[in-house]
Tab-separated table of C-alpha atoms and ligand atoms in Angstrom:
chain	number	residue	atom	x	y	z
A	154	MET	CA	132.879	59.748	123.770
A	155	GLU	CA	132.074	61.221	127.268
A	156	ARG	CA	128.919	60.944	128.644
A	157	SER	CA	127.253	63.980	129.845
A	158	ILE	CA	126.781	64.322	133.426
A	159	GLU	CA	122.665	65.106	134.524
A	160	MET	CA	123.623	67.467	137.777
A	161	LYS	CA	119.480	67.798	138.442
A	162	LEU	CA	118.827	67.768	141.661
A	163	THR	CA	116.375	65.370	143.051
A	164	LYS	CA	113.059	67.220	144.665
A	165	LYS	CA	113.918	66.176	147.806
A	166	MET	CA	117.296	68.391	147.741
A	167	GLN	CA	115.613	71.045	145.786
A	168	SER	CA	113.217	71.216	148.620
A	169	ALA	CA	115.724	70.729	151.745
A	170	LEU	CA	118.411	73.405	150.071
A	171	VAL	CA	114.810	76.242	150.335
A	172	MET	CA	114.299	75.022	153.670
A	173	GLU	CA	117.850	75.186	155.035
A	174	LYS	CA	117.766	79.080	153.677
A	175	ASN	CA	115.147	79.407	155.749
A	176	ILE	CA	115.559	77.303	158.079
A	177	GLN	CA	115.147	80.316	161.063
A	178	LEU	CA	111.260	80.401	159.955
A	179	PHE	CA	110.497	77.077	161.193
A	180	LYS	CA	110.277	76.005	165.035
A	181	CYS	CA	109.956	72.454	166.308
A	182	PRO	CA	105.750	71.706	166.225
A	183	ILE	CA	105.955	69.364	169.766
A	184	CYS	CA	108.702	72.170	172.058
A	185	SER	CA	108.489	75.325	170.037
A	186	ALA	CA	112.242	75.431	169.643
A	187	GLY	CA	114.452	76.483	166.752
A	188	MET	CA	115.206	73.703	164.187
A	189	GLU	CA	118.225	72.726	162.117
A	190	MET	CA	118.402	71.125	159.084
A	191	GLU	CA	120.436	67.389	159.278
A	192	GLY	CA	122.041	66.117	155.865
A	193	HIS	CA	119.927	67.213	153.858
A	194	SER	CA	117.009	65.382	155.116
A	195	ARG	CA	115.650	66.022	157.864
A	196	LEU	CA	114.989	68.838	160.435
A	197	VAL	CA	115.400	68.414	163.982
A	198	CYS	CA	115.193	70.995	167.026
A	199	ARG	CA	117.810	70.786	169.917
A	200	ASN	CA	115.416	68.351	172.038
A	201	MET	CA	115.975	65.738	169.434
A	202	HIS	CA	112.240	65.702	167.792
A	203	SER	CA	113.249	64.380	164.443
A	204	PHE	CA	111.257	65.693	161.059
A	205	ASP	CA	112.252	63.968	157.844
A	206	LEU	CA	111.846	65.283	153.962
A	207	ALA	CA	109.270	62.529	152.416
A	208	LYS	CA	110.988	61.886	149.100
A	209	SER	CA	108.710	64.480	147.047
A	210	GLY	CA	110.112	67.309	148.971
A	211	TYR	CA	107.883	68.172	151.712
A	212	VAL	CA	107.621	67.644	155.728
A	213	ASN	CA	105.120	66.532	157.962
A	214	LEU	CA	105.194	68.889	160.778
A	215	ALA	CA	101.914	67.746	162.157
A	216	PRO	CA	102.571	65.596	165.678
A	217	GLN	CA	99.731	63.683	165.301
A	218	ALA	CA	99.155	61.801	161.966
A	219	HIS	CA	95.155	63.201	160.711
A	220	SER	CA	92.936	61.469	158.157
A	221	THR	CA	90.932	63.991	156.606
A	222	LYS	CA	88.081	63.399	153.756
A	223	TYR	CA	90.178	65.199	151.395
A	224	ASP	CA	91.914	62.493	149.304
A	225	LYS	CA	94.491	61.635	146.653
A	226	SER	CA	91.393	61.467	144.136
A	227	LEU	CA	90.019	64.474	145.234
A	228	PHE	CA	93.137	66.606	144.976
A	229	GLU	CA	93.896	65.253	141.193
A	230	ALA	CA	90.003	66.646	140.719
A	231	ARG	CA	90.947	70.340	142.241
A	232	ASN	CA	93.925	69.960	140.138
A	233	ALA	CA	92.631	69.803	136.551
A	234	VAL	CA	89.653	72.461	137.798
A	235	MET	CA	91.898	74.530	139.299
A	236	ASN	CA	94.843	74.645	136.123
A	237	SER	CA	91.816	74.755	134.084
A	238	GLY	CA	91.528	79.219	134.317
A	239	PHE	CA	88.559	78.536	136.572
A	240	PHE	CA	90.343	80.620	139.159
A	241	GLY	CA	91.767	83.488	137.093
A	242	PRO	CA	89.999	86.431	138.212
A	243	ILE	CA	90.219	85.363	141.370
A	244	LEU	CA	93.793	85.013	141.269
A	245	LYS	CA	94.298	88.155	139.648
A	246	ASN	CA	92.434	90.073	142.540
A	247	ILE	CA	94.896	88.451	145.039
A	248	ILE	CA	98.140	89.164	143.329
A	249	THR	CA	97.019	91.971	142.423
A	250	ARG	CA	96.875	92.912	146.367
A	251	LEU	CA	100.205	90.963	146.703
A	252	ASP	CA	102.034	93.095	144.838
A	253	GLY	CA	100.329	96.511	145.941
A	254	HIS	CA	101.466	94.987	149.629
A	255	LEU	CA	104.663	93.558	148.847
A	256	ALA	CA	106.312	96.171	146.500
A	257	GLU	CA	108.746	97.254	148.799
A	258	THR	CA	109.835	94.005	150.104
A	259	LYS	CA	112.880	92.795	148.855
A	260	SER	CA	112.187	89.125	149.552
A	261	PRO	CA	108.603	88.481	150.662
A	262	VAL	CA	107.402	85.628	153.040
A	263	LEU	CA	103.935	84.313	152.149
A	264	LEU	CA	102.113	81.575	153.692
A	265	ASP	CA	99.432	79.758	152.266
A	266	ALA	CA	97.339	77.795	155.393
A	267	GLY	CA	95.021	75.132	153.948
A	268	CYS	CA	96.588	75.488	150.489
A	269	GLY	CA	95.351	71.932	149.089
A	270	GLU	CA	97.118	70.878	146.243
A	271	GLY	CA	99.073	73.919	146.483
A	272	THR	CA	97.867	75.383	142.452
A	273	HIS	CA	97.126	78.826	143.504
A	274	LEU	CA	100.128	79.004	145.880
A	275	GLN	CA	102.170	78.035	142.640
A	276	ALA	CA	100.479	81.177	140.593
A	277	VAL	CA	100.858	83.464	143.131
A	278	HIS	CA	104.808	81.962	143.791
A	279	SER	CA	105.640	82.582	140.287
A	280	GLN	CA	104.027	86.263	139.769
A	281	LEU	CA	106.092	87.386	142.878
A	282	GLY	CA	109.658	85.904	141.313
A	283	THR	CA	112.539	83.495	142.504
A	284	GLU	CA	113.298	85.997	145.098
A	285	SER	CA	110.198	85.372	147.200
A	286	VAL	CA	109.990	82.573	149.631
A	287	CYS	CA	106.577	80.519	149.613
A	288	ILE	CA	105.118	78.029	152.008
A	289	GLY	CA	102.038	75.779	151.886
A	290	ILE	CA	100.577	74.070	154.375
A	291	ASP	CA	97.844	71.663	154.715
A	292	LEU	CA	96.706	69.154	157.053
A	293	ALA	CA	95.548	66.526	153.863
A	294	LYS	CA	98.798	64.706	153.553
A	295	GLU	CA	97.616	63.893	149.955
A	296	GLY	CA	97.655	67.802	149.010
A	297	ILE	CA	100.969	68.484	149.893
A	298	THR	CA	102.550	65.340	148.560
A	299	ALA	CA	100.510	66.332	144.870
A	300	ALA	CA	101.620	69.864	145.824
A	301	SER	CA	105.171	68.729	146.426
A	302	LYS	CA	105.744	66.336	143.307
A	303	ALA	CA	104.039	69.262	140.894
A	304	TYR	CA	105.778	72.094	142.209
A	305	PRO	CA	109.443	72.259	144.245
A	306	GLY	CA	110.928	75.637	144.701
A	307	ILE	CA	108.057	75.652	147.396
A	308	ILE	CA	108.229	75.017	151.004
A	309	TRP	CA	105.563	72.380	151.410
A	310	SER	CA	104.556	71.104	154.931
A	311	VAL	CA	101.844	68.600	156.165
A	312	ALA	CA	100.861	71.071	159.606
A	313	ASP	CA	97.284	72.055	160.981
A	314	LEU	CA	96.812	75.842	160.588
A	315	ALA	CA	95.668	76.063	164.372
A	316	ALA	CA	99.434	75.862	165.527
A	317	MET	CA	102.023	76.201	162.671
A	318	PRO	CA	105.231	75.216	162.964
A	319	PHE	CA	107.140	78.425	162.386
A	320	ALA	CA	108.418	81.692	164.186
A	321	ASP	CA	106.488	84.905	165.779
A	322	SER	CA	106.122	87.545	163.500
A	323	SER	CA	108.003	85.625	160.595
A	324	MET	CA	105.201	85.943	157.470
A	325	ASP	CA	104.666	89.387	154.759
A	326	ALA	CA	101.660	88.087	153.722
A	327	ILE	CA	99.462	84.868	154.719
A	328	LEU	CA	96.469	83.393	152.234
A	329	ASN	CA	93.570	81.589	153.719
A	330	ILE	CA	91.761	79.965	150.511
A	331	LEU	CA	88.539	78.543	151.395
A	332	SER	CA	89.629	76.850	153.919
A	333	PRO	CA	88.784	77.383	157.514
A	334	ALA	CA	90.641	80.448	159.669
A	335	ASN	CA	92.035	80.885	162.774
A	336	TYR	CA	93.109	84.671	163.508
A	337	ALA	CA	95.184	84.131	166.686
A	338	GLU	CA	97.854	82.198	164.797
A	339	PHE	CA	97.754	84.373	161.304
A	340	ASN	CA	97.873	87.476	164.179
A	341	ARG	CA	101.002	85.438	165.962
A	342	LEU	CA	102.736	84.702	162.211
A	343	LEU	CA	102.305	87.653	160.445
A	344	LYS	CA	104.796	90.473	160.330
A	345	ARG	CA	103.420	94.089	162.156
A	346	GLY	CA	102.171	95.866	158.306
A	347	GLY	CA	101.421	92.066	157.230
A	348	LEU	CA	98.948	91.459	155.017
A	349	LEU	CA	96.277	88.319	155.154
A	350	VAL	CA	94.239	87.764	152.234
A	351	LYS	CA	91.172	85.122	152.964
A	352	VAL	CA	88.881	83.859	150.283
A	353	VAL	CA	85.392	83.057	151.350
A	354	PRO	CA	82.283	81.707	149.512
A	355	GLU	CA	79.235	83.657	148.394
A	356	SER	CA	75.563	82.997	147.975
A	357	GLY	CA	75.816	81.764	144.270
A	358	TYR	CA	79.480	79.735	144.343
A	359	LEU	CA	78.845	76.635	142.353
A	360	GLN	CA	75.096	77.227	142.363
A	361	GLU	CA	74.684	75.124	139.166
A	362	LEU	CA	75.786	71.732	141.273
A	363	ARG	CA	73.649	72.958	144.173
A	364	GLU	CA	70.491	72.864	142.274
A	365	VAL	CA	71.215	69.856	140.928
A	366	PHE	CA	72.385	67.585	143.920
A	367	TYR	CA	70.893	70.245	146.638
A	368	ASP	CA	67.660	72.009	145.591
A	369	GLY	CA	69.543	74.983	145.419
A	370	LYS	CA	70.178	74.599	149.468
A	371	GLN	CA	72.800	77.389	150.695
A	372	GLN	CA	75.992	75.675	151.921
A	373	LYS	CA	76.661	76.709	155.950
A	374	GLU	CA	79.372	79.428	155.876
A	375	GLU	CA	81.591	80.915	158.625
A	376	ALA	CA	80.135	83.955	160.477
A	377	ASP	CA	80.342	87.336	158.937
A	378	PRO	CA	84.290	86.928	158.338
A	379	VAL	CA	84.185	90.975	157.228
A	380	ALA	CA	83.672	91.791	160.464
A	381	ARG	CA	86.070	89.636	161.751
A	382	PHE	CA	88.773	91.641	159.917
A	383	GLN	CA	87.280	94.761	161.010
A	384	GLU	CA	87.606	93.693	164.556
A	385	GLN	CA	91.509	92.470	164.161
A	386	PHE	CA	92.776	94.117	160.904
A	387	ASP	CA	93.514	97.911	159.705
A	388	ALA	CA	92.708	98.636	155.960
A	389	VAL	CA	89.974	96.087	155.525
A	390	GLU	CA	89.436	95.772	151.376
A	391	THR	CA	86.746	93.490	150.253
A	392	GLU	CA	85.168	92.598	146.522
A	393	ARG	CA	82.815	90.072	145.860
A	394	VAL	CA	84.264	88.486	142.842
A	395	THR	CA	81.206	87.242	140.554
A	396	TYR	CA	81.576	85.407	137.328
A	397	ARG	CA	80.261	82.658	135.241
A	398	PHE	CA	82.962	79.990	133.426
A	399	GLU	CA	82.449	78.252	130.421
A	400	LEU	CA	83.229	74.311	131.459
A	401	PRO	CA	84.615	72.399	129.034
A	402	GLU	CA	82.723	68.367	128.869
A	403	THR	CA	85.789	67.177	130.871
A	404	LEU	CA	85.836	69.350	133.792
A	405	LEU	CA	82.235	68.396	134.848
A	406	ALA	CA	83.512	65.341	136.548
A	407	PRO	CA	86.065	66.237	138.839
A	408	LEU	CA	84.131	69.616	139.170
A	409	ILE	CA	81.674	67.465	140.715
A	410	ARG	CA	84.153	65.215	142.221
A	411	MET	CA	86.524	68.226	144.131
A	412	THR	CA	83.834	69.938	146.086
A	413	PRO	CA	82.492	68.841	149.358
A	414	LEU	CA	78.902	69.967	148.396
A	415	THR	CA	78.238	66.635	146.356
A	416	TRP	CA	80.048	64.271	148.948
A	417	ASN	CA	76.499	62.976	150.343
A	418	ALA	CA	75.274	62.559	146.833
A	419	THR	CA	74.436	59.161	145.478
A	420	GLU	CA	76.292	57.545	142.555
A	421	GLU	CA	73.006	57.110	140.609
A	422	ARG	CA	72.439	60.726	140.906
A	423	VAL	CA	76.312	61.355	140.037
A	424	ARG	CA	75.716	59.759	136.478
A	425	GLU	CA	72.393	61.229	136.263
A	426	VAL	CA	74.105	64.676	136.272
A	427	LEU	CA	76.998	64.018	134.077
A	428	ALA	CA	74.765	62.513	131.368
A	429	MET	CA	72.990	65.944	131.836
A	430	GLY	CA	76.005	67.969	130.829
A	431	MET	CA	76.377	71.286	132.788
A	432	LYS	CA	77.671	74.376	130.352
A	433	HIS	CA	79.069	77.114	132.892
A	434	ILE	CA	78.778	77.354	136.423
A	435	THR	CA	79.084	80.732	138.436
A	436	ILE	CA	81.889	81.559	140.563
A	437	ASP	CA	80.919	83.894	143.276
A	438	LEU	CA	83.543	84.452	146.056
A	439	ARG	CA	84.740	87.453	148.818
A	440	VAL	CA	87.974	88.556	148.609
A	441	ILE	CA	88.945	89.725	152.018
A	442	SER	CA	92.370	91.748	153.178
A	443	GLY	CA	93.543	93.109	156.055
A	444	VAL	CA	96.955	94.572	157.225
A	445	ARG	CA	98.323	93.314	161.027
A	446	ARG	CA	98.008	95.944	163.347
B	58	SAM	C1	88.188	73.380	150.169
B	58	SAM	S1	89.919	73.037	150.583
B	58	SAM	C2	90.695	74.685	149.647
B	58	SAM	C3	92.257	74.146	149.384
B	58	SAM	C4	92.966	75.447	148.861
B	58	SAM	N1	92.834	76.669	149.243
B	58	SAM	C5	91.895	75.474	147.291
B	58	SAM	O1	91.515	76.654	147.587
B	58	SAM	O2	91.940	74.794	146.120
B	58	SAM	C6	89.408	72.962	152.214
B	58	SAM	C7	91.453	72.550	152.632
B	58	SAM	O3	91.457	73.258	154.321
B	58	SAM	C8	92.427	72.227	154.439
B	58	SAM	N2	92.399	72.506	156.049
B	58	SAM	C9	90.870	71.843	156.857
B	58	SAM	N3	91.473	71.989	158.370
B	58	SAM	C10	92.783	72.357	158.274
B	58	SAM	C11	93.751	72.566	158.611
B	58	SAM	N4	93.108	72.574	160.720
B	58	SAM	N5	94.937	72.628	158.969
B	58	SAM	C12	95.604	72.850	158.046
B	58	SAM	N6	94.582	72.504	156.508
B	58	SAM	C13	93.675	72.498	157.039
B	58	SAM	C14	91.768	70.717	154.258
B	58	SAM	O4	92.722	69.657	153.850
B	58	SAM	C15	91.759	71.257	152.337
B	58	SAM	O5	92.954	71.067	151.829
B	59	ZN	ZN1	111.350	70.131	169.456
């Protein structure tokens, strides 16, 4: 009897093929020259700076190694929470804006700056369809490793959103969800008429956690992001999205783990809060979008 031959591509090969097809998007993070794919295993510029693809298919394009406070367990926790429907209404809002803006664009190129473990970008990619090219970058290697293992078909790269290894005017849209912004970089990367969509926390975001860990103290926010948008982008649209999410019992521990809000809490306090339980949690976020001039 003939043995069937499995034709499944490895994650690394799948990624290499997507990167190769879109190689014109990349630029060397060291010298800014264009890049080429070599042997389906590394990106190389003409000055011989070389960046290997990891086994899971991502490429590290951050010239200096960075360590961040975001570790593997945090991204596992974030993944469990984000896959529970917790972010559903926000994703719907984002996807509606993208659909409206990209309706006429045949193979849109979209980048998620500070994508974490990649669940939001995966949701967007499956809505936009396989013709779209999606790129997720984050400085936390653990986040990008998790993303590349879970979601092949997207370009995943460890990179700094303040100096992104991609060509000028190459993106149809950029997402920036609960992550720091760099408007100069967003402007450089967006095509004229490209869309920036940013999500920032509002005062009620995760208030039940703040109440038990912080006596309700507010998080420090970025100075008025809507004003920043209005200074630099056209057709600015902003909407506050607020809802209460019924929290399954199993999600309380990952919810506590995933957010910087609770990083300074003692283990004892975490145990107390877990014992008390939490029936629901408030999501209160603002979605802002604007078009590059
Ligand atoms: C609160 S998490 C949000 C992650 C994801 N967007 C989400 O909503 O689940 C903030 C993320 O920003 C990333 N980050 C912070 N500074 C960055 C930088 N300079 N370049 C790239 N990513 C950065 C962190 O590593 C982290 O993954
Ligand atoms: Zn180079």
